[in-house]
CSV table of C-alpha atoms and ligand atoms in Angstrom, one decimal:
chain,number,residue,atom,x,y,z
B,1,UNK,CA,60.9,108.8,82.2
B,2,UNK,CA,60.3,105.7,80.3
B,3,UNK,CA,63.5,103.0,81.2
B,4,UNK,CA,64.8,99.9,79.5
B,5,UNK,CA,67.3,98.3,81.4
B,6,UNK,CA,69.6,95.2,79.7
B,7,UNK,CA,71.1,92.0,80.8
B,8,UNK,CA,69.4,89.8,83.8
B,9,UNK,CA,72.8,89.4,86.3
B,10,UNK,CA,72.4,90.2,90.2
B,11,UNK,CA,73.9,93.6,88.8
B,12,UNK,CA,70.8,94.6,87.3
B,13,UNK,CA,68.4,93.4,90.0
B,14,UNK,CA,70.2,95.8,91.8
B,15,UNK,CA,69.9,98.9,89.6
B,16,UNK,CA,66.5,98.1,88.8
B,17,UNK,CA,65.7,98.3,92.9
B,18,UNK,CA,67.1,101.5,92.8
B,19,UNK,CA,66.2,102.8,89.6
B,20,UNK,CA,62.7,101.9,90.5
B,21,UNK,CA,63.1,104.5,93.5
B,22,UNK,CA,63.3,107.4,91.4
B,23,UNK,CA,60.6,109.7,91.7
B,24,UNK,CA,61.5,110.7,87.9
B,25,UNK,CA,60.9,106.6,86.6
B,26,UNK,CA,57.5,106.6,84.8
B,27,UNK,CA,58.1,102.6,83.8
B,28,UNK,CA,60.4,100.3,83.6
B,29,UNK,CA,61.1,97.7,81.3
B,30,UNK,CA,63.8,95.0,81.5
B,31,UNK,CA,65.0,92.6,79.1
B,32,UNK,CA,65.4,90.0,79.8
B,33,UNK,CA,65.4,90.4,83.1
B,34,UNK,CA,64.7,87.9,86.3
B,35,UNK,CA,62.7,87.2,88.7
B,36,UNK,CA,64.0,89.4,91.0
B,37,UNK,CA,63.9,92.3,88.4
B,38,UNK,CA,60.5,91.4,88.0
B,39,UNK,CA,59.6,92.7,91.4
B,40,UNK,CA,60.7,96.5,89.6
B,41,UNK,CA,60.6,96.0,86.4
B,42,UNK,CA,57.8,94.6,83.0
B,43,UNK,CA,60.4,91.7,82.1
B,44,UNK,CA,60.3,91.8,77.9
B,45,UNK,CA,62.2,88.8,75.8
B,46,UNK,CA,64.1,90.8,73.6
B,47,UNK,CA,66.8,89.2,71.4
B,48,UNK,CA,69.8,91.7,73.0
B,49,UNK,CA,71.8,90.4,69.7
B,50,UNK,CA,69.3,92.2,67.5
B,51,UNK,CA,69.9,95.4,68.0
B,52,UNK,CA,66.7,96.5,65.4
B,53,UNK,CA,64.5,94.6,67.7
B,54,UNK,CA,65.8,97.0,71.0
B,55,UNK,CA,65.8,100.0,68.8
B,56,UNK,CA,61.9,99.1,67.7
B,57,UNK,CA,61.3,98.0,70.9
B,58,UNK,CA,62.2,101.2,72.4
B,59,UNK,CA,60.4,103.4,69.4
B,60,UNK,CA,57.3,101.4,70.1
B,61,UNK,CA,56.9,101.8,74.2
B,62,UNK,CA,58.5,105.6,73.9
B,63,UNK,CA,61.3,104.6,75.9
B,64,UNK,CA,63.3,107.7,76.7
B,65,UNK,CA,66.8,106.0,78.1
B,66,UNK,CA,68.5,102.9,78.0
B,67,UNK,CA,71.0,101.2,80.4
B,68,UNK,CA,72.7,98.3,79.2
B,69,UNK,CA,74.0,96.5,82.7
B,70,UNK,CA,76.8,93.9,81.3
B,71,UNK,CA,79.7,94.6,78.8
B,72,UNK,CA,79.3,92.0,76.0
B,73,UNK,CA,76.3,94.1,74.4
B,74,UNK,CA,78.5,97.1,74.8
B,75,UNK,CA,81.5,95.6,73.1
B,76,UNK,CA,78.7,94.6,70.5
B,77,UNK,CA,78.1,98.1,69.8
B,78,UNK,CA,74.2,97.8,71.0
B,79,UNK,CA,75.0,101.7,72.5
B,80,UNK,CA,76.2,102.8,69.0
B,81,UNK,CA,73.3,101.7,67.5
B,82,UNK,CA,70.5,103.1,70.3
B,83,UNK,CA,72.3,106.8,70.5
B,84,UNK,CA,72.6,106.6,66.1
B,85,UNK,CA,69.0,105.8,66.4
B,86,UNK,CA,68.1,108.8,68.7
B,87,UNK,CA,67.9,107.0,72.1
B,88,UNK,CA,69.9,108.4,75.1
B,89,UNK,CA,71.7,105.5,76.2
B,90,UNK,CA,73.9,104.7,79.6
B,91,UNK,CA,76.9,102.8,78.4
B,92,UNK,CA,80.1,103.3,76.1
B,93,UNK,CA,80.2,103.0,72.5
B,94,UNK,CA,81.9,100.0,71.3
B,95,UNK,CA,85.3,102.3,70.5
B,96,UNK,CA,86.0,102.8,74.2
B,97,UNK,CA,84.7,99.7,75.5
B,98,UNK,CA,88.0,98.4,74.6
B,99,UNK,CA,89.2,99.5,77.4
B,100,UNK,CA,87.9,96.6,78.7
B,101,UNK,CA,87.4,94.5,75.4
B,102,UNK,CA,91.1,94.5,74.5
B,103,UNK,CA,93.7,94.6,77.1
B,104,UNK,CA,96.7,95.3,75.0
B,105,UNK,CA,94.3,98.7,73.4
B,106,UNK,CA,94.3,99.6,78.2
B,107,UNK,CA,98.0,99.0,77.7
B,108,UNK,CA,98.9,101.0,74.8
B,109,UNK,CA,96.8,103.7,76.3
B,110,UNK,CA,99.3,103.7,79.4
B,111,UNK,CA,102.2,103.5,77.5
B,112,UNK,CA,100.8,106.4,75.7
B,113,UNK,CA,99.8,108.9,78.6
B,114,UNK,CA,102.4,107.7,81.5
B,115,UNK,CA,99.3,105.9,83.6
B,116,UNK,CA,100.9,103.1,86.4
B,117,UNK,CA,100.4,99.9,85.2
B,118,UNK,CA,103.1,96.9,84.7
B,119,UNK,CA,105.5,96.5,81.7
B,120,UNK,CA,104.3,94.7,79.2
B,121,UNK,CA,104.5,93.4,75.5
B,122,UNK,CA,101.8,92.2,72.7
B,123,UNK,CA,102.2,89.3,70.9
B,124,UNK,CA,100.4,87.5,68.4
B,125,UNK,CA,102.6,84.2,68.0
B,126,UNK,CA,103.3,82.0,70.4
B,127,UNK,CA,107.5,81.5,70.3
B,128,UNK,CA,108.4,85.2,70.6
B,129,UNK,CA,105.6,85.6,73.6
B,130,UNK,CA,107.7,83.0,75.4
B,131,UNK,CA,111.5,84.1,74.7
B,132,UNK,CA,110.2,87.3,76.2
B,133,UNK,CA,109.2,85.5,79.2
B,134,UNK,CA,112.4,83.0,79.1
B,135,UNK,CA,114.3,87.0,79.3
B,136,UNK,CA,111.6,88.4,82.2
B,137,UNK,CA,111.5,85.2,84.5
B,138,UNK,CA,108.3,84.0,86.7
B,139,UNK,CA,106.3,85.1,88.3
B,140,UNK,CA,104.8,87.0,84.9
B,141,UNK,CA,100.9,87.2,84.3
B,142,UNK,CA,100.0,85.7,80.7
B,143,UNK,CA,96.8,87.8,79.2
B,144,UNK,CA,94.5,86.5,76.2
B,145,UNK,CA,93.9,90.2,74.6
B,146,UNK,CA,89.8,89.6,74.4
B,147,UNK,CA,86.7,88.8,76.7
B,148,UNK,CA,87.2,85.8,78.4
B,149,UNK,CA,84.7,85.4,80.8
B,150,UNK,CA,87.2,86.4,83.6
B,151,UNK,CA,89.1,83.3,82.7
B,152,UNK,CA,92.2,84.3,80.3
B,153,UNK,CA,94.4,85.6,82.7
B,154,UNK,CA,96.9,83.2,83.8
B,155,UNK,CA,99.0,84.6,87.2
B,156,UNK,CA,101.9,82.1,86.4
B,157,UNK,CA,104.7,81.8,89.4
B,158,UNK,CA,106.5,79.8,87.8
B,159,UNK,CA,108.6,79.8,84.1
B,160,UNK,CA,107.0,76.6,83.0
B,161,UNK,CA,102.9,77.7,84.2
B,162,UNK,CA,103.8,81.0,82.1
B,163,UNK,CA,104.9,78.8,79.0
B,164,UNK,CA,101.8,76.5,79.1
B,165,UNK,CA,99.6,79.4,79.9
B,166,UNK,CA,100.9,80.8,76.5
B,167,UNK,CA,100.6,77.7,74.5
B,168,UNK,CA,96.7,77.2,75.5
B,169,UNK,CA,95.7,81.1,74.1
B,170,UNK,CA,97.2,80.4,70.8
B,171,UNK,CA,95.9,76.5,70.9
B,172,UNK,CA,92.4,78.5,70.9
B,173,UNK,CA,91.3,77.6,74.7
B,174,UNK,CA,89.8,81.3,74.7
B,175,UNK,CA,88.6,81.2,71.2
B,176,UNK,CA,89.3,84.4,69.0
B,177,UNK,CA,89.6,86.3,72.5
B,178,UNK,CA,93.4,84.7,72.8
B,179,UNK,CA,94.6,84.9,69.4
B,180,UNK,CA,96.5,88.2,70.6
B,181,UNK,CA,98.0,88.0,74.1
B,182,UNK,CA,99.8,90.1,76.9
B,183,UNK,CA,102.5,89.0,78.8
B,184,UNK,CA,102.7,91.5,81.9
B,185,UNK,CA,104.3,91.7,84.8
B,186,UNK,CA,103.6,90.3,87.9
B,187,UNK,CA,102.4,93.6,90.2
B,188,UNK,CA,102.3,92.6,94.1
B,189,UNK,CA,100.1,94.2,96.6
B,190,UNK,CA,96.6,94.3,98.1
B,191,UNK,CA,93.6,94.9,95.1
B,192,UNK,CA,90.9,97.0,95.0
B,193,UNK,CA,88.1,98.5,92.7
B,194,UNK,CA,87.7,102.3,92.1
B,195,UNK,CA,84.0,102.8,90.7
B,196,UNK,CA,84.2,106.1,88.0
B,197,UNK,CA,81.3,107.6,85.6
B,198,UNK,CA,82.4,109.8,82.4
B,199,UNK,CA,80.5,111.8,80.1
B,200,UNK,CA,83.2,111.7,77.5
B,201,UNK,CA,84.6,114.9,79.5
B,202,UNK,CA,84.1,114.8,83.0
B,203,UNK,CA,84.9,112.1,85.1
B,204,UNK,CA,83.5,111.6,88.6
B,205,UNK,CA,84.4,109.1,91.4
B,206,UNK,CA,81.4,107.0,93.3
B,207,UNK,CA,83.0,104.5,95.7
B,208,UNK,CA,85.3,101.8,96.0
B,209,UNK,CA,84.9,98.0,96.6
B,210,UNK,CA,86.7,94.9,96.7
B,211,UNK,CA,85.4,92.0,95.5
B,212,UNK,CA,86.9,88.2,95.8
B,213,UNK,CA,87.5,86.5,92.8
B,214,UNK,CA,88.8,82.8,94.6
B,215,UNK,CA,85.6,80.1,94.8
B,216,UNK,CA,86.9,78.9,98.2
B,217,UNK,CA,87.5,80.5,101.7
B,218,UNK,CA,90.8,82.5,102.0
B,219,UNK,CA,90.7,82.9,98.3
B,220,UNK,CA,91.9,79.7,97.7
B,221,UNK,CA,90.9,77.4,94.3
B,222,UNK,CA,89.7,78.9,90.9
B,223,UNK,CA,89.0,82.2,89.7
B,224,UNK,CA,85.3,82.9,89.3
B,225,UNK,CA,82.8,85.8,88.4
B,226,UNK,CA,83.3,86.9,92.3
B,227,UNK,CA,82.0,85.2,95.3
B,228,UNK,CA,81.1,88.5,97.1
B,229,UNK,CA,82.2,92.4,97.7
B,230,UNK,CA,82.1,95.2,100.1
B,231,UNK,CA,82.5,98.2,99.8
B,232,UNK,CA,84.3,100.7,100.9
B,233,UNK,CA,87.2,99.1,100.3
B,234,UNK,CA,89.4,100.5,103.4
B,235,UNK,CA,92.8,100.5,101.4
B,236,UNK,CA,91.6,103.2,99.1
B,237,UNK,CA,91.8,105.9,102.0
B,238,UNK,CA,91.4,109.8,100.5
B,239,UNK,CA,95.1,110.1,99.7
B,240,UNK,CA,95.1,107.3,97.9
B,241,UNK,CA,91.7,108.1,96.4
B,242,UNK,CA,93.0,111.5,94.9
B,243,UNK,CA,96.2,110.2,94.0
B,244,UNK,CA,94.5,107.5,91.6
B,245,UNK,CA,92.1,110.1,90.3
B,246,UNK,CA,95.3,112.4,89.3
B,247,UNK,CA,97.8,109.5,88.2
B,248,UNK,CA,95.3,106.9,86.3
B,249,UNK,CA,91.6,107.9,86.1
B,250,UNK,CA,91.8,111.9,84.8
B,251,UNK,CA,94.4,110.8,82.2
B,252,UNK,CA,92.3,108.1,80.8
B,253,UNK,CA,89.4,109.9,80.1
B,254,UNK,CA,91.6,112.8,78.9
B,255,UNK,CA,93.6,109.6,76.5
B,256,UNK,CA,90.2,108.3,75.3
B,257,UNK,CA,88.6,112.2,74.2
B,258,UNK,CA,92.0,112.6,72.7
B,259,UNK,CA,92.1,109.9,70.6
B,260,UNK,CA,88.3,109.9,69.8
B,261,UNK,CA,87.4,107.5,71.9
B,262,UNK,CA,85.7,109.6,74.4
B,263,UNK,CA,84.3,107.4,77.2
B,264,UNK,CA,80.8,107.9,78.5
B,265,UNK,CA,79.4,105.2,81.3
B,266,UNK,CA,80.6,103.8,84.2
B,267,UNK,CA,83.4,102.0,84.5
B,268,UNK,CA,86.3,100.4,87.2
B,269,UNK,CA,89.7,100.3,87.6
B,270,UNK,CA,91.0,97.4,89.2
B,271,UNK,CA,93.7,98.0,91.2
B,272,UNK,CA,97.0,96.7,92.7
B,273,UNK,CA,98.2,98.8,96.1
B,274,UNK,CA,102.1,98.2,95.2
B,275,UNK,CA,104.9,99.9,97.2
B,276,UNK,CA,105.1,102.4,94.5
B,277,UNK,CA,101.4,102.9,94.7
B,278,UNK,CA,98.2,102.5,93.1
B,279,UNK,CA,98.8,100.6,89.3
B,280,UNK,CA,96.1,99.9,86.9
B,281,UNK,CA,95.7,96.4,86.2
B,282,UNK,CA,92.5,96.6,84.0
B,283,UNK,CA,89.2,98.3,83.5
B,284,UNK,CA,86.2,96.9,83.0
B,285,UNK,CA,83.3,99.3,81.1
B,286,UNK,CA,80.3,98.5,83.3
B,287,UNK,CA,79.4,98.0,87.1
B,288,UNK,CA,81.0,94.9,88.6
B,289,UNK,CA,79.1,92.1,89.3
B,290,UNK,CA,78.8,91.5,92.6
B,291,UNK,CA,80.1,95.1,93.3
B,292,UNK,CA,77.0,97.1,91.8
B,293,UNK,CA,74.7,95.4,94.4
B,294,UNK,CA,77.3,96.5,97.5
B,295,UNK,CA,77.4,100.2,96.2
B,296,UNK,CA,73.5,100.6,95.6
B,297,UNK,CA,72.9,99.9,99.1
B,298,UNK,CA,74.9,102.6,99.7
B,299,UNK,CA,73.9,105.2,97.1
B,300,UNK,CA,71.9,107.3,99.0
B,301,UNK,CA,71.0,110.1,95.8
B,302,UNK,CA,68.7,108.8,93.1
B,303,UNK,CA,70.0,107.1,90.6
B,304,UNK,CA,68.3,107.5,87.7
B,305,UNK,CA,69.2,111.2,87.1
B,306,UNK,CA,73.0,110.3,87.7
B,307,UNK,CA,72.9,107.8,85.2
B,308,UNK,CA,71.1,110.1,82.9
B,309,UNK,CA,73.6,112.9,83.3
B,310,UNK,CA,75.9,110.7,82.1
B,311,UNK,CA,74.7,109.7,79.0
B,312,UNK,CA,74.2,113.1,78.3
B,313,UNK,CA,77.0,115.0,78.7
B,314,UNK,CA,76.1,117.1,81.9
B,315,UNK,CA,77.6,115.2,84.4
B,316,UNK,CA,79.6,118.3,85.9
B,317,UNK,CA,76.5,119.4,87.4
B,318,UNK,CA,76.0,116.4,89.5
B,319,UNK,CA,77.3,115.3,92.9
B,320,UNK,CA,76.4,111.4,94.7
B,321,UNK,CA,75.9,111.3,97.8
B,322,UNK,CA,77.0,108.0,100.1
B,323,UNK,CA,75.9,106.2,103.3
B,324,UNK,CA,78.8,106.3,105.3
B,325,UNK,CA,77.9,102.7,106.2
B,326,UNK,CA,79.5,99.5,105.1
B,327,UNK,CA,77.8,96.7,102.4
B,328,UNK,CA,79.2,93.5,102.0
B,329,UNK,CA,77.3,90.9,99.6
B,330,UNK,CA,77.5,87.2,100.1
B,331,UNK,CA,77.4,85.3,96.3
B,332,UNK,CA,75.1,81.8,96.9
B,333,UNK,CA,76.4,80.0,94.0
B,334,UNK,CA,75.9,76.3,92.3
B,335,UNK,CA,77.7,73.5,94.0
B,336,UNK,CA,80.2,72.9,91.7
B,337,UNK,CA,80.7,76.4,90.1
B,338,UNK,CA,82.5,77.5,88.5
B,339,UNK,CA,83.1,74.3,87.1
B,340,UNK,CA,80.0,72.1,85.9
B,341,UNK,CA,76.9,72.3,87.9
B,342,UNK,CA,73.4,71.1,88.2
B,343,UNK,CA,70.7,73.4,86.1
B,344,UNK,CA,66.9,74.3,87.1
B,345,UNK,CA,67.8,73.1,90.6
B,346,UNK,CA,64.8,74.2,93.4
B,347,UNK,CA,65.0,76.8,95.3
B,348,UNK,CA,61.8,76.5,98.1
B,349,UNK,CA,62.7,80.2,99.8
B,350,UNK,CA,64.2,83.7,99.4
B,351,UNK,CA,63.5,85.7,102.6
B,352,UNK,CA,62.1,89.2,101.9
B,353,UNK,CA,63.7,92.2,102.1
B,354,UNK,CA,64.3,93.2,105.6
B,355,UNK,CA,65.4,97.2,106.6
B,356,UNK,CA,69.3,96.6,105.9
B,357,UNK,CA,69.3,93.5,103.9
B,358,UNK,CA,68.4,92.0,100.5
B,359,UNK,CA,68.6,89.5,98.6
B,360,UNK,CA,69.3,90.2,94.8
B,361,UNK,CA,68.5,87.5,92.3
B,362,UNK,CA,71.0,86.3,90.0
B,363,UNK,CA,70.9,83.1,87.6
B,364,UNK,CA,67.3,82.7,88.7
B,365,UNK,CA,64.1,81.7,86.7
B,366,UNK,CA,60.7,80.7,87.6
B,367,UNK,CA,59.6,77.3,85.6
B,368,UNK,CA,56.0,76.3,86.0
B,369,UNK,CA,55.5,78.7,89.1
B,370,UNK,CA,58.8,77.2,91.0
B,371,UNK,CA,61.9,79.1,91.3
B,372,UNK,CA,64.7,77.5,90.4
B,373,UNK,CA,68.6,78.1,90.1
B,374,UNK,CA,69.6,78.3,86.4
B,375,UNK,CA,73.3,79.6,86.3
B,376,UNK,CA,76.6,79.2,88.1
B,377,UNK,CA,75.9,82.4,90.5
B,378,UNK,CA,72.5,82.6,91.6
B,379,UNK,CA,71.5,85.0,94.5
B,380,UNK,CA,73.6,88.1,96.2
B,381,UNK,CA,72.9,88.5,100.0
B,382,UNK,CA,73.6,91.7,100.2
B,383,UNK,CA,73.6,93.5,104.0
B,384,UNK,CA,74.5,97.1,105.6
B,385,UNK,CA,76.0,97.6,108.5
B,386,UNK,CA,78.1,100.2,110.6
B,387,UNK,CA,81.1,98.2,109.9
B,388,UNK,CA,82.2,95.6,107.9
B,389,UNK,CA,82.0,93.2,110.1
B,390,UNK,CA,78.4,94.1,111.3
B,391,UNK,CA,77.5,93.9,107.3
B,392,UNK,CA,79.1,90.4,107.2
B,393,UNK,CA,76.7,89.2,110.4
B,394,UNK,CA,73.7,90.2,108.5
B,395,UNK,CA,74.5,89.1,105.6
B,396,UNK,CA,75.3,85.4,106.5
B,397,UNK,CA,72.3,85.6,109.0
B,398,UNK,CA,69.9,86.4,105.8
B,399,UNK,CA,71.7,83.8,104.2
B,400,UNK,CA,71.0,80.9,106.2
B,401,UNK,CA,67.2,82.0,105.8
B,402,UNK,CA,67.5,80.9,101.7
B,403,UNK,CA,66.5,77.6,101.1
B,404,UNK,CA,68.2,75.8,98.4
B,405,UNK,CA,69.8,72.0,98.9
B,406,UNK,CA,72.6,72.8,96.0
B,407,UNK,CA,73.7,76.6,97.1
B,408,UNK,CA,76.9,77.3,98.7
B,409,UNK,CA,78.8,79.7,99.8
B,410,UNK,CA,81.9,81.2,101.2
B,411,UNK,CA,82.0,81.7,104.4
B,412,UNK,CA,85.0,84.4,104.7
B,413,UNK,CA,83.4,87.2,102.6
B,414,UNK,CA,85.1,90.7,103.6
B,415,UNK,CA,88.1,88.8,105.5
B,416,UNK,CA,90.6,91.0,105.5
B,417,UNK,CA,88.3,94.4,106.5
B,418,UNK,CA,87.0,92.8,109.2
B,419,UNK,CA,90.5,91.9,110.6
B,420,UNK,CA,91.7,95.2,110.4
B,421,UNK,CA,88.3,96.4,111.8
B,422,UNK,CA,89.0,94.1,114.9
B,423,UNK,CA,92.8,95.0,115.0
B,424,UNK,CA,92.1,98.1,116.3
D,501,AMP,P1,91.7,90.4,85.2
D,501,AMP,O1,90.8,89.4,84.5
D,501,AMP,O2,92.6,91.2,84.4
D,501,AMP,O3,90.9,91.1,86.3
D,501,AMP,O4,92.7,89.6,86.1
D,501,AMP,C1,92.2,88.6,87.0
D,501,AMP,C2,93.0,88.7,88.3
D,501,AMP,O5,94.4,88.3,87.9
D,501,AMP,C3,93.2,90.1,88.9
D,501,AMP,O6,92.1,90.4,89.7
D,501,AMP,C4,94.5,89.9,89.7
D,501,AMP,O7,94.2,89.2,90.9
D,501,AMP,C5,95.3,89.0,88.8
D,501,AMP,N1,96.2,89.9,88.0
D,501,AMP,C6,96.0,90.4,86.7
D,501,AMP,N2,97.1,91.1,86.3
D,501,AMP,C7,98.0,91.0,87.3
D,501,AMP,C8,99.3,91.5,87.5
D,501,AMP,N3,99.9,92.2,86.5
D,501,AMP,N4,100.0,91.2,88.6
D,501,AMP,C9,99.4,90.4,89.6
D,501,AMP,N5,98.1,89.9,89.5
D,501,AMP,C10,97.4,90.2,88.4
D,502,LIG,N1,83.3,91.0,90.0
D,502,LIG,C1,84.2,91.3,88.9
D,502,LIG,C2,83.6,91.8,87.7
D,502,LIG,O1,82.4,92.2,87.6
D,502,LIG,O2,84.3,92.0,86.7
C-alpha cells in the first residue's frame, strides 16, 4: 500500500514509526513532515491548504490511503475532498469534525441523546452570556465555540474571571472561533482521555491516557498543547471503561449516523471522573498530541490495516491488541513556551532509539545540515516500562542524553500514577 500521511507534529512522527512497520506499507510519503518523519517517511512540501495539490499529488504517486494526523485540515474538509476524489482517507469529514470544531454542535448532541456532560447554554452576545453566569455563580468554565489552539477555555473560580473571560471572546481575542461561546459548568474530578475509532457504524475502544495540560510541575501555570502523557490512564479501570462506552461513546456515534453526520476516524473523549461518574467534557477528532506517541508504543497489532479498516467501513472485523506495559512521554519544549520563545535554536544531539525508548521529533527542522528547534514543543521522550514509574525513569534518563541549551522540561510527568503505584 502506497501511504500519505499529513501534518509534521510529534503525533505523526509517531504513526509514521509505526506505520512504517507494516508489512502491508509499500511507501510512504509525508507532507510536510520532519526530520524525525524523515527517518520513515519521503518528506513532500505540499501546500495542505490546497486540497487539488494533495488530491494530484496523490493521483500522480498512486497513493492508495491517506491519514491526515492533526484536526485543522479535517475541519477544512481536506477528507471530503480526498474520499469525493476517490482516495480512501483516515479522518472525519468536515460535518462530524464538529465534534471537535464547535463545542456548542458536542453540546447539543448531549442534550440531544442524554450523554453526561455539564449544563450549559450558547450565546452569541456578550450581556446575556453574563446574566446567565450572574444566575449560575463561580466557579463556571467560559468556552469560545471554535478552534482555539487549546486556549479558549477559560476555568473561571471566580464571578468576576468568568465575566472578563466572556468579554475577551466577543472583544475577538480568539478571532472568529469566539464569536459564539459556551458557558458550562464547572465539572470536578480527576480527567482522563478515552482513545475510540469509528467507521461511521462501529465504534471500537483502543486505550486510555492522561496527558498534562499545565507548563509547570504539579500542573501549575498556563495551559499548553500538553507537556507529556501516559497511558494507561489507571482511573479508567474496566467498569469505568464499559460504563463510558455504554453512557457516552455508543450514543455518539449512534447521534452522529442519525443525524448524518456519521463519524469515521479516531477520536477522544476527554473526561472528568465526577462522583456521578464519567462526563464528557469534549472530543477532539484526531489522536492527541502527546498522547498518540504514548499509545503507539503500546500498540502491539499493526497499524496500518486498523487505520484502513476504518476508513473503510469494516472495522467490525478488527480487534487491537496492547502491551500490557506502561508509556509515559516527556514533552522537551522551548524555554519560554507557551509564551514567546526563541526560533531555529541548536539542538547538537538526539540519542537513538534504544529497545524501550524513543525520541519523537516535534517542531524540529534541519537548516543547512544542523538541527534546530523551530516551534514551542519540540521533541517527545517517549519510554516503556512495567509500571509507570519505571516508564518515567527511562524516560527522564533518555532525556538528559538530548542536548539542547534552550529545552526544558517538566520534571513531574505521570505524578499522580506513580503515587498510586508507590501507595500500594
Ligand atoms: P478543553 O480545551 O475543552 O480541553 O478544556 C481545557 C481544559 O479545561 C480541560 O482539559 C479541563 O481541564 C478544563 N475544563 C474544560 N471544561 C471543564 C468543565 N466543565 N469543568 C472543569 N474543567 C473543565
Ligand atoms: N494533548 C491534547 C490534545 O492533543 O488535544
Amino acid at each position: 500500500m502506497k501511504v500519505l500521511l499529513i501534518g509534521s507534529g510529534g503525533r505523526e512522527h509517531a504513526l509514521a514509526w509505526k506505520i512504517a512497520q507494516s508489512p502491508r506499507l509499500e511507501h510512504l510519503y509525508a507532507a510536510p513532515g520532519n526530520p524525525g518523519i524523515a527517518e520513515h517517511a519521503t518528506l513532500v512540501s505540499l501546500d495542505i491548504e490546497d486540497h487539488a495539490a494533495v488530491i494530484s499529488f496523490t493521483k500522480d504517486k498512486n497513493i492508495d490511503f491517506v491519514v491526515i494526523g492533526p484536526e485543522a485540515p479535517l475541519v477544512a474538509g481536506l477528507a471530503d475532498d480526498l474520499c469525493a476524489a476517490g482516495i480512501a482517507t483516515f479522518g472525519p469529514s468536515k460535518a462530524a469534525a464538529q465534534l471537535e470544531g464547535s463545542k456548542g454542535f458536542t453540546k447539543d448532541l448531549c442534550a440531544r441523546y442524554d450523554i453526561p456532560t455539564g449544563a450549559y447554554q450558547r450565546f452569541k452576545s456578550a450581556e446575556p452570556a453574563k446574566a446567565y453566569v450572574r444566575e449560575q455563580g463561580a466557579p463556571i468554565v467560559i468556552k469560545a465555540d471554535g478552534l482555539a489552539a487549546g486556549k479558549g477555555v477559560t476555568v473561571a473560580m471566580s464571578e468576576a474571571d468568568a465575566l472578563a473571560a466572556i468579554d475577551d471572546c466577543f472583544d475577538g481575542a480568539f478571532g472568529a472561533a469566539g464569536a459564539e461561546v459556551v458557558v458550562e459548568a464547572f465539572l470536578d474530578g480527576e480527567e482522563a482521555s478515552f482513545f475510540c475509532l469509528s467507521d461511521g457504524k462501529t465504534a471500537l475502544a483502543l486505550a486510555t491516557a492522561q496527558d498534562h495540560k499545565r507548563v509547570g510541575d504539579g500542573d501549575t501555570g498556563p495551559n499548553t498543547g500538553g507537556m507529556g502523557a501516559y497511558s494507561p490512564a489507571p482511573v479508567m479501570t474496566p467498569a469505568i471503561v464499559e460504563r463510558t462506552m455504554k453512557d457516552i461513546i455508543e450514543p455518539t456515534i449512534k447521534g452522529m449516523a442519525r443525524d448524518g453526520n456519521p463519524f469515521s476516524g479516531v477520536f477522544f473523549a476527554g473526561l472528568m471522573m465526577t462522583q456521578k461518574g464519567p462526563e464528557l467534557i469534549e472530543y477532539n477528532v484526531r489522536f492527541g498530541d502527546p498522547e498518540c506517541q504514548v499509545l503507539m508504543m503500546r500498540l502491539k497489532s499493526d497499524l496500518l490495516p486498523i487505520l484502513y479498516a476504518t476508513a473503510t467501513g469494516t472495522l467490525d472485523q478488527v480487534t487491537v491488541e496492547w502491551s500490557d506495559d506502561a508509556a509515559l512521554t516527556v514533552v522537551l519544549a522551548s524555554k519560554g513556551y507557551p509564551a514567546s520563545y526563541d526560533k531555529n535554536t541548536p539542538i547538537a544531539h538526539v540519542p537513538d532509539a534504544r529497545e524501550d525508548a524513543k525520541v519523537f521529533h516535534a517542531g524540529t527542522a534541519l537548516k543547512d545540515g544542523q538541527l534546530v528547534a523551530t516551534g514551542g514543543r519540540v521533541l517527545n521522550v517517549t519510554a516503556l516500562g512495567k509500571t509507570v514509574t519505571e516508564a518515567q525513569a527511562r524516560a527522564y534518563a533518555l532525556a538528559k542524553d538530548v542536548t539542547w541549551d534552550n529545552g526544558f522540561s517538566r520534571s513531574d510527568i505521570g505524578w499522580q500514577a506513580v503515587a498510586r503505584e508507590n501507595a500500594t
